[in-house]
Amino acid sequence: MPLKTVLTRALSEPSESDALEGTQRERIPVLIFDDPDLLSKQVARRIATLVNQRHRAGETLVLGLPTGSTPIGVYQHLVAMHREEALDLSNVVTFNLDEYHPIDSDSFQSYWRFMAENFFDHVNIAPENIHIPPGNLEPGDIESFCLGYEDAMVEAGGLDLVLLGIGRSGHIGFNEPGSGPNTRTRAITLDEITRKDAASDFFGEENVPRQAITMGVGTILEAKELILMATGEHKAPILQRAAEEEPNVEVTATYLQLHSNAAIYIDTAAAGELTRIKTPWVVRQLDWNDELAKRAVIWLSERVGKAIMRLEQADFHRHYLHSLTYAYPSTDNLCKKVFENLRQKIVYQEALISNNRVIVFSPHPDDDVISMGGMLNQLVENKNDTTVAYMTNGSVAVFDADVRRYLRFMEMTGSVFGLKEDAETTVGDSVENIRAFLESKNPGEIDTDQVQKVKAYIRYAEAISAIEVMGLGKDDVRFLDMPFYKTGRVRKDPISEADVMIVRELLEEIQPEHIFVAGDLSDPHGTHRMCYSAIEMALNEYVSKLKDPKRRPLVWLYRGAWQEWEIYQTNVFIPMFKTDLDRKIEAIFKHESQKDRAMFPGAYDTREFWERARDRNRETAEALNALGLPEFYAVEAFVTTTEL
Ligand code: F6R
């Protein structure tokens, strides 16, 4: 559907039965993009079009702007258009949606700083046209500021276009659950989930401000046009609620449905829970194929709680699957086919690759054992020449207390290693410098290079101990230490040629027959996604130079600590005995800096990484068993592909 049609489409108010006859359950136009970058580009183009229209009319354009990880791509595209296509933003007036309170405007987490670094410092919007709520207002001044902010929007001519992200609490701006459709700019107390999600930016939930100043839902709804953007799997559940639930105060993004010119732009990962994507057969007639039929049969089996081989035709008819029985008249045969297909995907060690050259790419120094510890062990036992490549140094996730502990260890062991004299001079000075820095460090402050390096080595040493459990050693690892990660902050630099080159050179050196890649579309900070795209680029360059295309490596995708492949997607199930799972857990234990309490556990999952790995592998085993497949103790899941 062309963009214009989508934006002007009248909103229908589908009832449950209408929705079932329709093709979707969404109550607001939703555009799904395969590539998040295209999404950003489309939004940037929409802004550029409006800017140019207003220029021609001699008018200003008033924008409402968000911060956070989602809009960064839009700002990057606008900056590029300004530089390369002479996009003139001198007629733009901006009002930011929100700011934490209290916060210093030059602190790393301040939205003032965010906007300057990501956008305003690189374009020609006049400083007097920029409005952001200040984070340092005295409590008594907040109310009058908010009234003034509203007045300033009116004086500027009213908001033309507001870009929005969506928090996992369902907020737009910082309108947390409970914010009604008539709320105006005001101070608000942040929701628990919002503070947990912000915890990594602030290096600890305890450092996240409790309040914010935000435009109200009513303020936002008065804009002429609204675009809500969301990317990544972690946004999928809340996005489904925002688009499919009736407007309600629990998910304030649902109020966008009340607007006649609002649309949601999402990538395929964020669309994953929409009914039309997750269970399309519920909302429309499908052109069935074997892949879809398999998905539907697995879904049906789970839904009715019967093993696949016990399903009856009546089960299909009672659960929206009439058309499937039409396309596959013998549902018995269909069930047998799906069952067999799954059964053949269970691969025992004897049938797994052996004596091959393998690279395991691990975004952080622990994803390898957390996500594929069982596989890693079998690769080694099958005498594959296995190299584990840790892509980033993981230093951001190490607590300062761990650095202090290792400093103490160095000092105390100096005499054991005959370093005493040295320790009092060079080593001793460094130790004191680091200690002094850590003592004066503010929460969230960037570590010195020296401290970042110490933290990286803490993780490297742990990574080697972990793979020793699998029979590998220090000669089997590479620490790629990719530059994009080394900002010292949670927010990373974009992937550059330097990152891609490092990966490509490793591929050229090892010429692997198999590579293992973390195939998530989202982890809390996007590092997995960035590592994935660096490998994708490097692999394409590497393959394009291969004389014999048959030497293209097979890619095995595994998921990070945050999720597992769906059963229908999985190509290879690796069954594990209790001893296998115990060994894997022992390897995860070696990552001591991430144990007991991880710096970035992700919001609302209090389990440790080893517990998540254990639960996830056991859940996969149980899910297979419930479908009628053999009962294993635990199972790891992989998707294989020749291309990324
Ligand atoms: C920030 C804002 C918030 C964010 C939302 C999503 O200015 O208004 O509503 O848009 O919390 O944040 P990210 O994009 O970081 O997931």
XYZ file of C-alpha atoms and ligand atoms in Angstrom:
660
model
C 0.000 0.000 0.000
C 1.527 3.380 -0.905
C 2.532 5.470 2.067
C 0.020 8.186 1.250
C -2.854 5.709 1.214
C -1.792 4.333 4.538
C -1.523 7.730 6.135
C -4.909 8.867 4.948
C -6.749 5.584 5.442
C -9.833 6.064 7.599
C -9.637 4.247 10.875
C -12.127 1.466 11.209
C -13.258 0.199 14.567
C -13.271 -3.522 13.927
C -15.263 -5.723 16.229
C -13.926 -9.182 17.044
C -15.938 -10.768 14.218
C -15.029 -8.059 11.701
C -11.433 -8.574 12.590
C -11.708 -12.286 11.986
C -13.101 -11.652 8.524
C -10.578 -8.936 7.869
C -6.930 -9.534 7.245
C -5.562 -8.125 10.443
C -6.480 -7.143 13.963
C -4.669 -3.839 13.943
C -6.744 -0.796 14.739
C -4.247 1.667 13.263
C -2.203 1.606 10.044
C 0.956 -0.434 10.581
C 3.776 -0.467 8.023
C 6.249 -3.310 8.331
C 9.777 -2.923 6.953
C 12.175 -5.806 6.311
C 15.106 -3.566 7.028
C 15.112 -1.161 10.000
C 17.353 1.184 8.033
C 14.703 1.521 5.329
C 12.217 2.401 8.022
C 14.458 5.212 9.261
C 15.064 6.399 5.723
C 11.335 6.501 4.963
C 10.630 8.572 8.082
C 13.547 10.903 7.306
C 12.201 11.335 3.772
C 8.763 12.176 5.117
C 10.317 14.897 7.269
C 12.408 16.186 4.364
C 9.303 16.388 2.176
C 7.478 18.426 4.792
C 10.503 20.680 5.333
C 10.722 21.400 1.612
C 6.968 21.983 1.255
C 7.094 24.504 4.085
C 10.111 26.223 2.559
C 8.208 26.687 -0.665
C 5.292 28.182 1.267
C 7.647 30.346 3.365
C 6.449 28.613 6.540
C 8.023 26.869 9.479
C 7.666 23.171 10.314
C 7.133 22.235 13.955
C 8.403 18.813 14.947
C 7.978 16.802 18.149
C 11.080 14.665 18.651
C 11.941 11.593 20.703
C 15.241 10.255 21.963
C 16.268 6.659 22.702
C 17.690 3.993 20.445
C 14.859 3.947 17.915
C 15.094 7.378 16.234
C 18.897 7.437 15.877
C 18.691 6.121 12.302
C 16.231 8.868 11.357
C 18.557 11.535 12.739
C 21.502 9.996 10.891
C 19.607 10.070 7.605
C 18.514 13.672 8.142
C 22.098 14.680 8.905
C 23.242 12.900 5.733
C 20.524 14.646 3.697
C 21.574 17.977 5.169
C 25.217 17.355 4.246
C 24.845 15.595 0.945
C 21.564 16.853 -0.462
C 21.620 20.354 1.025
C 18.459 19.730 3.046
C 17.899 23.097 4.699
C 16.422 22.783 8.193
C 16.531 26.487 9.004
C 12.725 26.616 8.970
C 12.348 23.821 11.533
C 11.216 24.364 15.115
C 11.542 21.412 17.475
C 9.998 20.390 20.764
C 11.407 17.339 22.444
C 8.923 14.987 24.017
C 10.613 14.616 27.343
C 13.626 14.752 29.636
C 14.576 12.979 32.839
C 14.262 14.915 36.071
C 16.481 15.679 37.822
C 19.442 15.457 35.480
C 22.291 17.764 34.403
C 21.986 18.736 30.774
C 25.597 17.759 30.073
C 25.433 14.337 31.741
C 25.757 11.399 29.358
C 22.163 10.313 29.799
C 20.578 13.732 29.372
C 18.319 14.156 26.379
C 19.884 17.572 25.780
C 23.173 15.869 25.220
C 21.585 13.084 23.192
C 19.924 15.548 20.828
C 23.060 17.640 20.452
C 25.278 14.643 19.723
C 22.889 12.810 17.450
C 21.218 15.647 15.611
C 21.370 19.326 16.486
C 25.171 19.692 16.352
C 25.146 18.455 12.756
C 22.298 20.404 11.146
C 21.250 24.030 10.723
C 18.334 24.270 13.134
C 18.679 27.597 14.924
C 19.353 27.178 18.672
C 16.391 29.462 19.457
C 14.127 27.065 17.579
C 15.125 24.118 19.772
C 13.020 23.312 22.836
C 13.829 20.554 25.308
C 12.487 20.388 28.864
C 15.353 21.217 31.230
C 16.275 18.474 33.663
C 17.476 20.826 36.388
C 14.286 22.735 37.222
C 13.504 23.316 40.863
C 10.456 21.222 41.767
C 8.464 24.388 42.408
C 9.179 25.676 38.884
C 8.095 22.589 36.979
C 4.417 23.421 36.663
C 4.942 26.888 35.264
C 7.599 25.556 32.896
C 5.121 22.965 31.596
C 2.434 25.572 30.988
C 5.009 27.692 29.160
C 6.098 24.690 27.057
C 2.503 24.165 25.940
C 2.160 27.882 25.141
C 5.382 27.842 23.151
C 4.042 25.007 20.991
C 0.877 26.970 20.291
C 2.875 30.117 19.526
C 5.044 28.164 17.125
C 1.879 27.238 15.222
C 1.199 23.840 16.809
C 2.966 20.535 16.296
C 2.956 19.408 12.671
C 4.577 16.019 12.994
C 5.528 14.128 16.135
C 7.859 11.151 15.963
C 7.412 8.668 18.766
C 9.099 5.596 20.146
C 7.324 3.161 22.411
C 8.599 1.973 25.756
C 8.040 -1.579 26.927
C 5.588 -0.129 29.438
C 3.556 1.028 26.429
C 4.492 4.669 26.977
C 4.720 7.347 24.320
C 6.882 10.207 25.484
C 7.096 9.288 29.141
C 3.336 8.873 29.470
C 3.405 5.827 31.665
C 0.407 3.527 32.281
C -2.346 5.563 33.887
C -1.833 8.604 31.630
C -5.183 9.439 30.060
C -5.819 10.834 26.583
C -6.258 14.396 27.874
C -2.996 14.684 29.799
C -0.757 17.686 29.104
C 2.937 18.452 29.597
C 3.781 17.640 33.207
C 6.125 15.887 35.622
C 5.614 12.135 35.814
C 6.999 9.313 37.908
C 8.709 6.715 35.733
C 7.365 3.184 35.570
C 9.421 0.335 36.996
C 9.981 -1.242 33.576
C 11.108 2.084 32.081
C 13.678 2.500 34.835
C 14.868 -1.080 34.360
C 15.222 -0.500 30.618
C 17.191 2.703 31.281
C 19.351 1.008 33.917
C 22.101 0.096 31.484
C 22.431 3.683 30.237
C 22.842 4.798 33.827
C 25.006 1.839 34.886
C 22.492 0.653 37.471
C 18.783 1.093 38.119
C 19.560 2.958 41.319
C 21.077 5.783 39.245
C 18.047 6.256 36.984
C 16.070 9.385 37.897
C 12.647 8.632 39.330
C 10.863 11.335 37.396
C 10.671 12.949 34.007
C 8.964 15.882 32.356
C 6.899 14.770 29.393
C 4.472 16.119 26.837
C 1.037 14.701 27.649
C -0.930 12.250 25.546
C -3.399 15.053 24.788
C -0.549 17.347 23.722
C 0.765 14.674 21.361
C -2.672 13.882 19.929
C -3.101 17.536 18.913
C -0.297 17.234 16.370
C -1.342 17.054 12.722
C 0.545 13.824 12.086
C 2.022 11.096 14.284
C 4.529 8.389 13.432
C 5.379 5.795 16.044
C 8.485 3.757 15.300
C 9.641 0.505 16.878
C 12.331 -2.000 16.016
C 13.492 -5.239 17.575
C 11.893 -8.329 18.984
C 11.787 -6.930 22.514
C 9.182 -4.430 21.317
C 6.931 -7.045 19.668
C 4.636 -7.851 22.641
C 3.898 -4.217 23.535
C 3.532 -3.293 19.901
C 0.887 -5.968 19.461
C -1.031 -4.490 22.380
C -0.620 -0.924 21.078
C -1.975 -1.853 17.668
C -4.614 -4.445 18.528
C -6.095 -3.474 21.906
C -8.819 -0.871 22.191
C -7.534 2.479 23.467
C -6.782 2.037 27.153
C -4.895 3.718 29.932
C -2.604 0.724 30.534
C -0.901 1.081 27.152
C -0.889 4.767 26.364
C 0.307 4.147 22.799
C -3.187 2.735 22.086
C -4.461 6.334 22.149
C -2.799 6.917 18.777
C -5.797 5.016 17.406
C -7.892 8.081 18.236
C -5.884 10.160 15.762
C -6.896 10.339 12.114
C -3.362 10.683 10.786
C -1.257 8.351 12.907
C 0.724 5.363 11.704
C 3.067 2.805 13.192
C 6.327 1.998 11.400
C 8.002 -1.194 12.559
C 10.547 -3.731 11.412
C 9.727 -7.413 10.993
C 11.175 -8.233 14.409
C 8.849 -5.810 16.199
C 5.933 -7.104 14.102
C 6.420 -10.667 15.289
C 3.503 -10.729 17.741
C 0.905 -9.081 15.498
C -1.890 -11.554 14.833
C -1.531 -11.272 11.068
C 2.153 -12.198 11.349
C 2.133 -14.704 14.195
C -0.991 -16.661 13.297
C -2.034 -15.342 9.882
C -4.545 -18.194 9.423
C -6.653 -16.675 12.187
C -7.310 -13.516 10.176
C -7.132 -14.387 6.501
C -7.293 -17.020 3.804
C -3.803 -18.232 3.056
C -2.126 -19.700 0.029
C -0.899 -22.642 2.002
C 2.551 -24.091 1.433
C 4.445 -26.745 3.390
C 6.250 -24.211 5.583
C 3.051 -22.445 6.611
C 1.232 -25.748 7.068
C 4.000 -26.917 9.383
C 3.737 -23.751 11.453
C -0.022 -24.126 11.701
C 0.135 -27.795 12.719
C 2.690 -27.058 15.461
C 0.558 -24.142 16.644
C -2.561 -26.319 16.658
C -0.855 -29.110 18.549
C 0.340 -26.645 21.207
C -3.023 -24.928 21.365
C -5.116 -28.035 21.863
C -2.472 -29.745 23.991
C -2.289 -32.882 21.857
C 0.730 -34.529 20.234
C 0.906 -33.929 16.474
C 0.136 -37.564 15.630
C -2.985 -37.438 17.798
C -4.578 -34.450 16.076
C -7.949 -35.084 14.421
C -9.546 -33.263 11.538
C -12.086 -31.774 13.949
C -9.249 -30.001 15.783
C -8.377 -28.223 12.552
C -11.965 -27.201 11.940
C -12.405 -25.871 15.440
C -9.349 -23.640 15.232
C -9.591 -21.502 12.106
C -7.881 -24.101 9.909
C -10.661 -25.073 7.479
C -8.703 -23.791 4.531
C -5.732 -25.904 5.555
C -7.883 -29.029 5.461
C -8.977 -27.943 1.992
C -5.394 -27.518 0.818
C -4.262 -30.740 2.551
C -7.324 -33.019 2.431
C -5.670 -35.728 4.511
C -4.778 -34.005 7.746
C -3.448 -37.351 8.965
C -0.860 -37.331 6.200
C -0.075 -33.698 6.894
C 0.499 -34.443 10.569
C 2.725 -37.387 9.686
C 4.733 -35.198 7.312
C 5.230 -32.449 9.914
C 6.098 -34.977 12.595
C 8.676 -36.675 10.349
C 10.110 -33.346 9.306
C 10.690 -32.421 12.952
C 12.002 -35.852 13.860
C 14.647 -35.642 11.155
C 15.862 -32.341 12.520
C 17.016 -34.029 15.705
C 20.733 -34.561 15.142
C 22.774 -36.844 17.373
C 26.473 -36.259 17.843
C 27.432 -39.075 15.450
C 25.621 -37.301 12.626
C 26.983 -33.859 13.425
C 29.859 -32.312 11.465
C 33.311 -33.688 12.225
C 36.882 -32.824 11.207
C 35.768 -29.491 9.728
C 37.100 -25.971 10.146
C 34.657 -23.997 12.247
C 34.467 -20.425 13.522
C 32.101 -19.667 16.385
C 31.408 -15.918 16.399
C 30.399 -14.832 19.874
C 29.240 -11.176 20.164
C 30.205 -10.935 23.835
C 32.653 -13.155 25.678
C 29.990 -15.536 27.006
C 27.337 -15.899 24.290
C 29.163 -18.942 22.952
C 28.712 -21.028 26.073
C 25.353 -19.537 27.106
C 23.716 -20.141 23.766
C 25.573 -23.064 22.250
C 27.624 -24.671 25.007
C 26.173 -28.096 24.166
C 27.011 -27.711 20.497
C 30.483 -26.359 21.250
C 31.299 -29.403 23.289
C 30.125 -31.743 20.529
C 32.079 -29.798 17.901
C 35.227 -30.329 19.941
C 34.489 -34.003 20.616
C 33.920 -34.483 16.884
C 37.440 -33.165 16.275
C 36.408 -30.063 14.390
C 39.133 -27.455 14.193
C 37.173 -24.875 16.193
C 38.075 -21.217 16.684
C 35.948 -19.091 18.988
C 36.009 -15.457 17.907
C 34.865 -13.025 20.614
C 33.756 -9.993 18.697
C 33.609 -7.376 21.440
C 35.534 -7.121 24.653
C 32.433 -6.944 26.876
C 34.186 -4.457 29.160
C 31.098 -2.270 29.659
C 29.457 -5.032 31.677
C 32.200 -5.417 34.292
C 31.610 -3.893 37.729
C 34.244 -1.549 39.146
C 34.407 -3.748 42.242
C 35.818 -6.557 40.098
C 38.601 -4.273 38.888
C 39.423 -3.392 42.495
C 39.530 -7.072 43.380
C 42.021 -7.823 40.605
C 44.151 -4.812 41.539
C 44.371 -6.161 45.067
C 45.255 -9.585 43.643
C 48.054 -8.065 41.571
C 49.489 -6.241 44.530
C 49.277 -9.258 46.786
C 50.788 -11.657 44.281
C 53.531 -9.293 43.146
C 56.071 -10.914 45.469
C 55.080 -14.423 44.307
C 56.013 -13.455 40.775
C 59.092 -11.509 41.820
C 57.396 -8.277 40.735
C 57.691 -6.559 44.052
C 60.102 -3.849 42.930
C 58.258 -3.337 39.733
C 54.993 -3.225 41.569
C 56.196 -0.324 43.649
C 57.162 1.621 40.557
C 55.345 1.161 37.266
C 52.681 -1.357 38.188
C 52.182 0.308 41.538
C 51.621 3.707 39.937
C 49.073 2.325 37.524
C 47.252 0.538 40.294
C 47.061 3.737 42.297
C 45.911 5.729 39.258
C 43.145 3.290 38.551
C 42.103 3.164 42.157
C 41.987 6.944 42.374
C 39.927 7.133 39.189
C 37.428 4.558 40.410
C 37.063 6.353 43.720
C 36.190 9.659 42.095
C 34.097 8.128 39.283
C 30.496 9.318 38.922
C 27.778 6.802 38.057
C 27.764 6.213 34.318
C 31.061 8.039 33.740
C 33.176 6.578 30.948
C 36.108 4.519 32.167
C 39.650 5.520 31.261
C 41.271 3.461 28.492
C 43.316 1.720 31.123
C 40.249 0.679 33.114
C 38.431 -0.418 29.960
C 41.411 -2.607 29.115
C 41.548 -4.161 32.568
C 37.839 -4.921 32.320
C 38.324 -6.448 28.871
C 41.083 -8.723 30.176
C 38.872 -9.817 33.051
C 36.354 -11.000 30.475
C 38.981 -12.534 28.195
C 40.420 -14.591 31.037
C 36.932 -15.783 31.941
C 36.193 -16.694 28.328
C 39.299 -18.868 28.137
C 38.426 -20.616 31.409
C 34.953 -21.282 30.046
C 36.054 -22.916 26.817
C 38.635 -24.949 28.732
C 35.615 -26.756 30.161
C 34.866 -27.760 26.560
C 38.400 -28.981 25.907
C 39.535 -25.866 24.045
C 42.280 -23.490 25.155
C 43.805 -20.066 24.667
C 45.152 -20.957 21.226
C 41.638 -21.630 20.012
C 40.281 -18.153 20.652
C 40.523 -14.794 18.924
C 39.637 -11.568 20.638
C 38.533 -9.402 17.747
C 38.004 -6.356 19.988
C 35.914 -4.675 17.298
C 36.213 -0.875 17.278
C 32.469 -0.111 17.114
C 32.067 -1.374 20.674
C 34.853 0.637 22.225
C 32.951 3.779 23.135
C 33.125 2.975 26.832
C 29.381 3.614 26.828
C 26.323 1.493 26.329
C 25.601 3.338 23.090
C 27.897 2.089 20.362
C 29.357 3.562 17.174
C 27.990 2.427 13.814
C 29.694 -0.534 12.167
C 32.602 0.725 10.062
C 34.873 -0.741 7.420
C 37.442 -1.384 10.171
C 34.989 -3.736 11.916
C 34.096 -5.545 8.714
C 37.743 -5.927 7.763
C 38.582 -7.666 11.031
C 35.911 -10.284 10.413
C 36.780 -10.683 6.758
C 40.459 -11.233 7.540
C 39.571 -13.960 9.988
C 37.391 -15.665 7.376
C 40.213 -15.425 4.848
C 42.716 -16.839 7.283
C 40.673 -19.776 8.539
C 38.541 -20.452 5.465
C 35.907 -22.104 7.600
C 33.476 -24.719 6.345
C 30.994 -23.735 9.044
C 30.432 -20.543 10.982
C 28.189 -19.991 13.999
C 26.576 -16.577 14.286
C 24.272 -15.025 16.898
C 21.191 -14.531 14.786
C 19.085 -12.383 17.067
C 17.391 -9.354 15.731
C 17.563 -7.841 19.154
C 19.388 -7.956 22.405
C 18.953 -5.200 24.962
C 21.680 -3.016 23.462
C 21.761 -4.022 19.827
C 25.329 -5.355 20.024
C 24.267 -8.731 18.650
C 22.498 -7.060 15.776
C 25.578 -4.982 14.968
C 27.868 -8.003 15.155
C 25.478 -9.837 12.861
C 25.568 -7.090 10.269
C 29.382 -6.889 10.420
C 29.554 -10.634 9.750
C 26.958 -10.322 6.998
C 29.030 -7.683 5.192
C 32.314 -9.495 5.746
C 30.883 -12.818 4.614
C 29.482 -11.331 1.428
C 32.847 -9.780 0.610
C 34.647 -13.023 1.436
C 32.284 -15.196 -0.601
C 32.370 -12.870 -3.592
C 36.122 -13.510 -3.857
C 35.920 -17.291 -3.564
C 36.989 -19.050 -6.733
C 34.923 -22.090 -5.861
C 31.452 -21.033 -4.654
C 31.071 -24.447 -3.025
C 33.552 -23.287 -0.396
C 31.006 -20.866 0.979
C 30.638 -21.740 4.663
C 27.383 -23.025 6.056
C 25.988 -20.535 8.566
C 24.505 -21.788 11.831
C 22.428 -19.186 13.589
C 21.969 -19.394 17.326
C 20.069 -17.066 19.584
C 21.549 -15.006 22.399
C 20.708 -15.211 26.067
C 17.371 -13.516 25.598
C 15.374 -15.907 23.456
C 15.261 -19.186 21.506
C 14.222 -20.107 17.983
C 10.650 -21.197 17.498
C 10.250 -24.923 16.918
C 8.951 -24.396 13.374
C 11.983 -22.269 12.441
C 14.615 -24.631 13.788
C 16.658 -26.739 11.366
C 18.780 -28.626 13.865
C 17.908 -29.783 17.356
C 20.874 -30.931 19.439
C 19.701 -33.272 22.230
C 21.593 -33.061 25.497
C 21.855 -35.406 28.466
C 22.052 -34.066 31.991
C 25.844 -34.418 31.866
C 25.918 -32.216 28.751
C 23.800 -29.530 30.354
C 25.854 -29.688 33.558
C 29.039 -29.165 31.563
C 27.532 -26.227 29.743
C 26.446 -24.655 33.021
C 29.909 -25.169 34.464
C 31.334 -23.249 31.498
C 28.847 -20.419 32.032
C 29.889 -20.278 35.702
C 33.410 -19.330 34.576
C 32.076 -15.940 33.522
C 32.284 -14.770 37.092
C 31.926 -11.070 36.304
C 28.453 -11.832 34.911
C 27.462 -14.180 37.687
C 25.227 -13.623 40.721
C 24.361 -10.145 39.507
C 24.987 -9.125 35.897
C 25.365 -5.474 34.957
C 22.955 -5.897 32.036
C 20.550 -8.695 32.819
C 17.769 -7.111 30.716
C 14.585 -5.853 32.329
C 12.270 -8.144 34.256
C 14.287 -11.334 34.132
C 15.894 -11.884 37.481
C 17.341 -15.235 36.482
C 21.071 -15.562 36.062
C 22.393 -16.387 32.610
C 23.065 -20.023 33.499
C 19.488 -20.362 34.747
C 18.116 -18.874 31.549
C 20.240 -21.256 29.470
C 19.114 -24.219 31.558
C 15.429 -23.250 31.432
C 15.493 -22.489 27.749
C 17.154 -25.785 26.781
C 14.815 -27.748 29.017
C 11.783 -25.884 27.681
C 12.753 -26.764 24.106
C 13.037 -30.402 25.150
C 9.613 -30.236 26.793
C 8.062 -28.510 23.787
C 9.338 -31.237 21.451
C 8.069 -33.870 23.815
C 4.624 -32.252 23.987
C 4.494 -32.427 20.180
C 4.997 -36.169 20.518
C 8.720 -36.296 19.790
C 11.176 -38.144 22.056
C 11.706 -36.936 25.590
C 15.179 -35.456 25.987
C 16.722 -33.867 29.053
C 17.559 -30.631 27.230
C 17.861 -29.416 23.637
C 19.703 -26.628 21.823
C 18.183 -25.178 18.649
C 19.883 -23.842 15.499
C 18.833 -22.419 12.163
C 21.130 -23.143 9.247
C 21.427 -21.084 6.098
C 23.916 -20.564 3.313
C 23.335 -16.837 3.141
C 22.963 -14.083 5.667
C 12.169 9.248 24.617
C 10.761 8.825 24.630
C 10.411 7.418 24.934
C 11.159 6.437 24.013
C 10.795 4.995 24.367
C 11.544 3.994 23.510
O 12.283 10.585 24.241
O 9.908 9.645 24.443
O 9.027 7.248 24.768
O 10.827 6.708 22.689
O 11.105 4.751 25.714
O 12.907 4.093 23.724
P 13.941 3.258 22.802
O 13.814 3.836 21.433
O 15.279 3.527 23.389
O 13.521 1.838 22.863
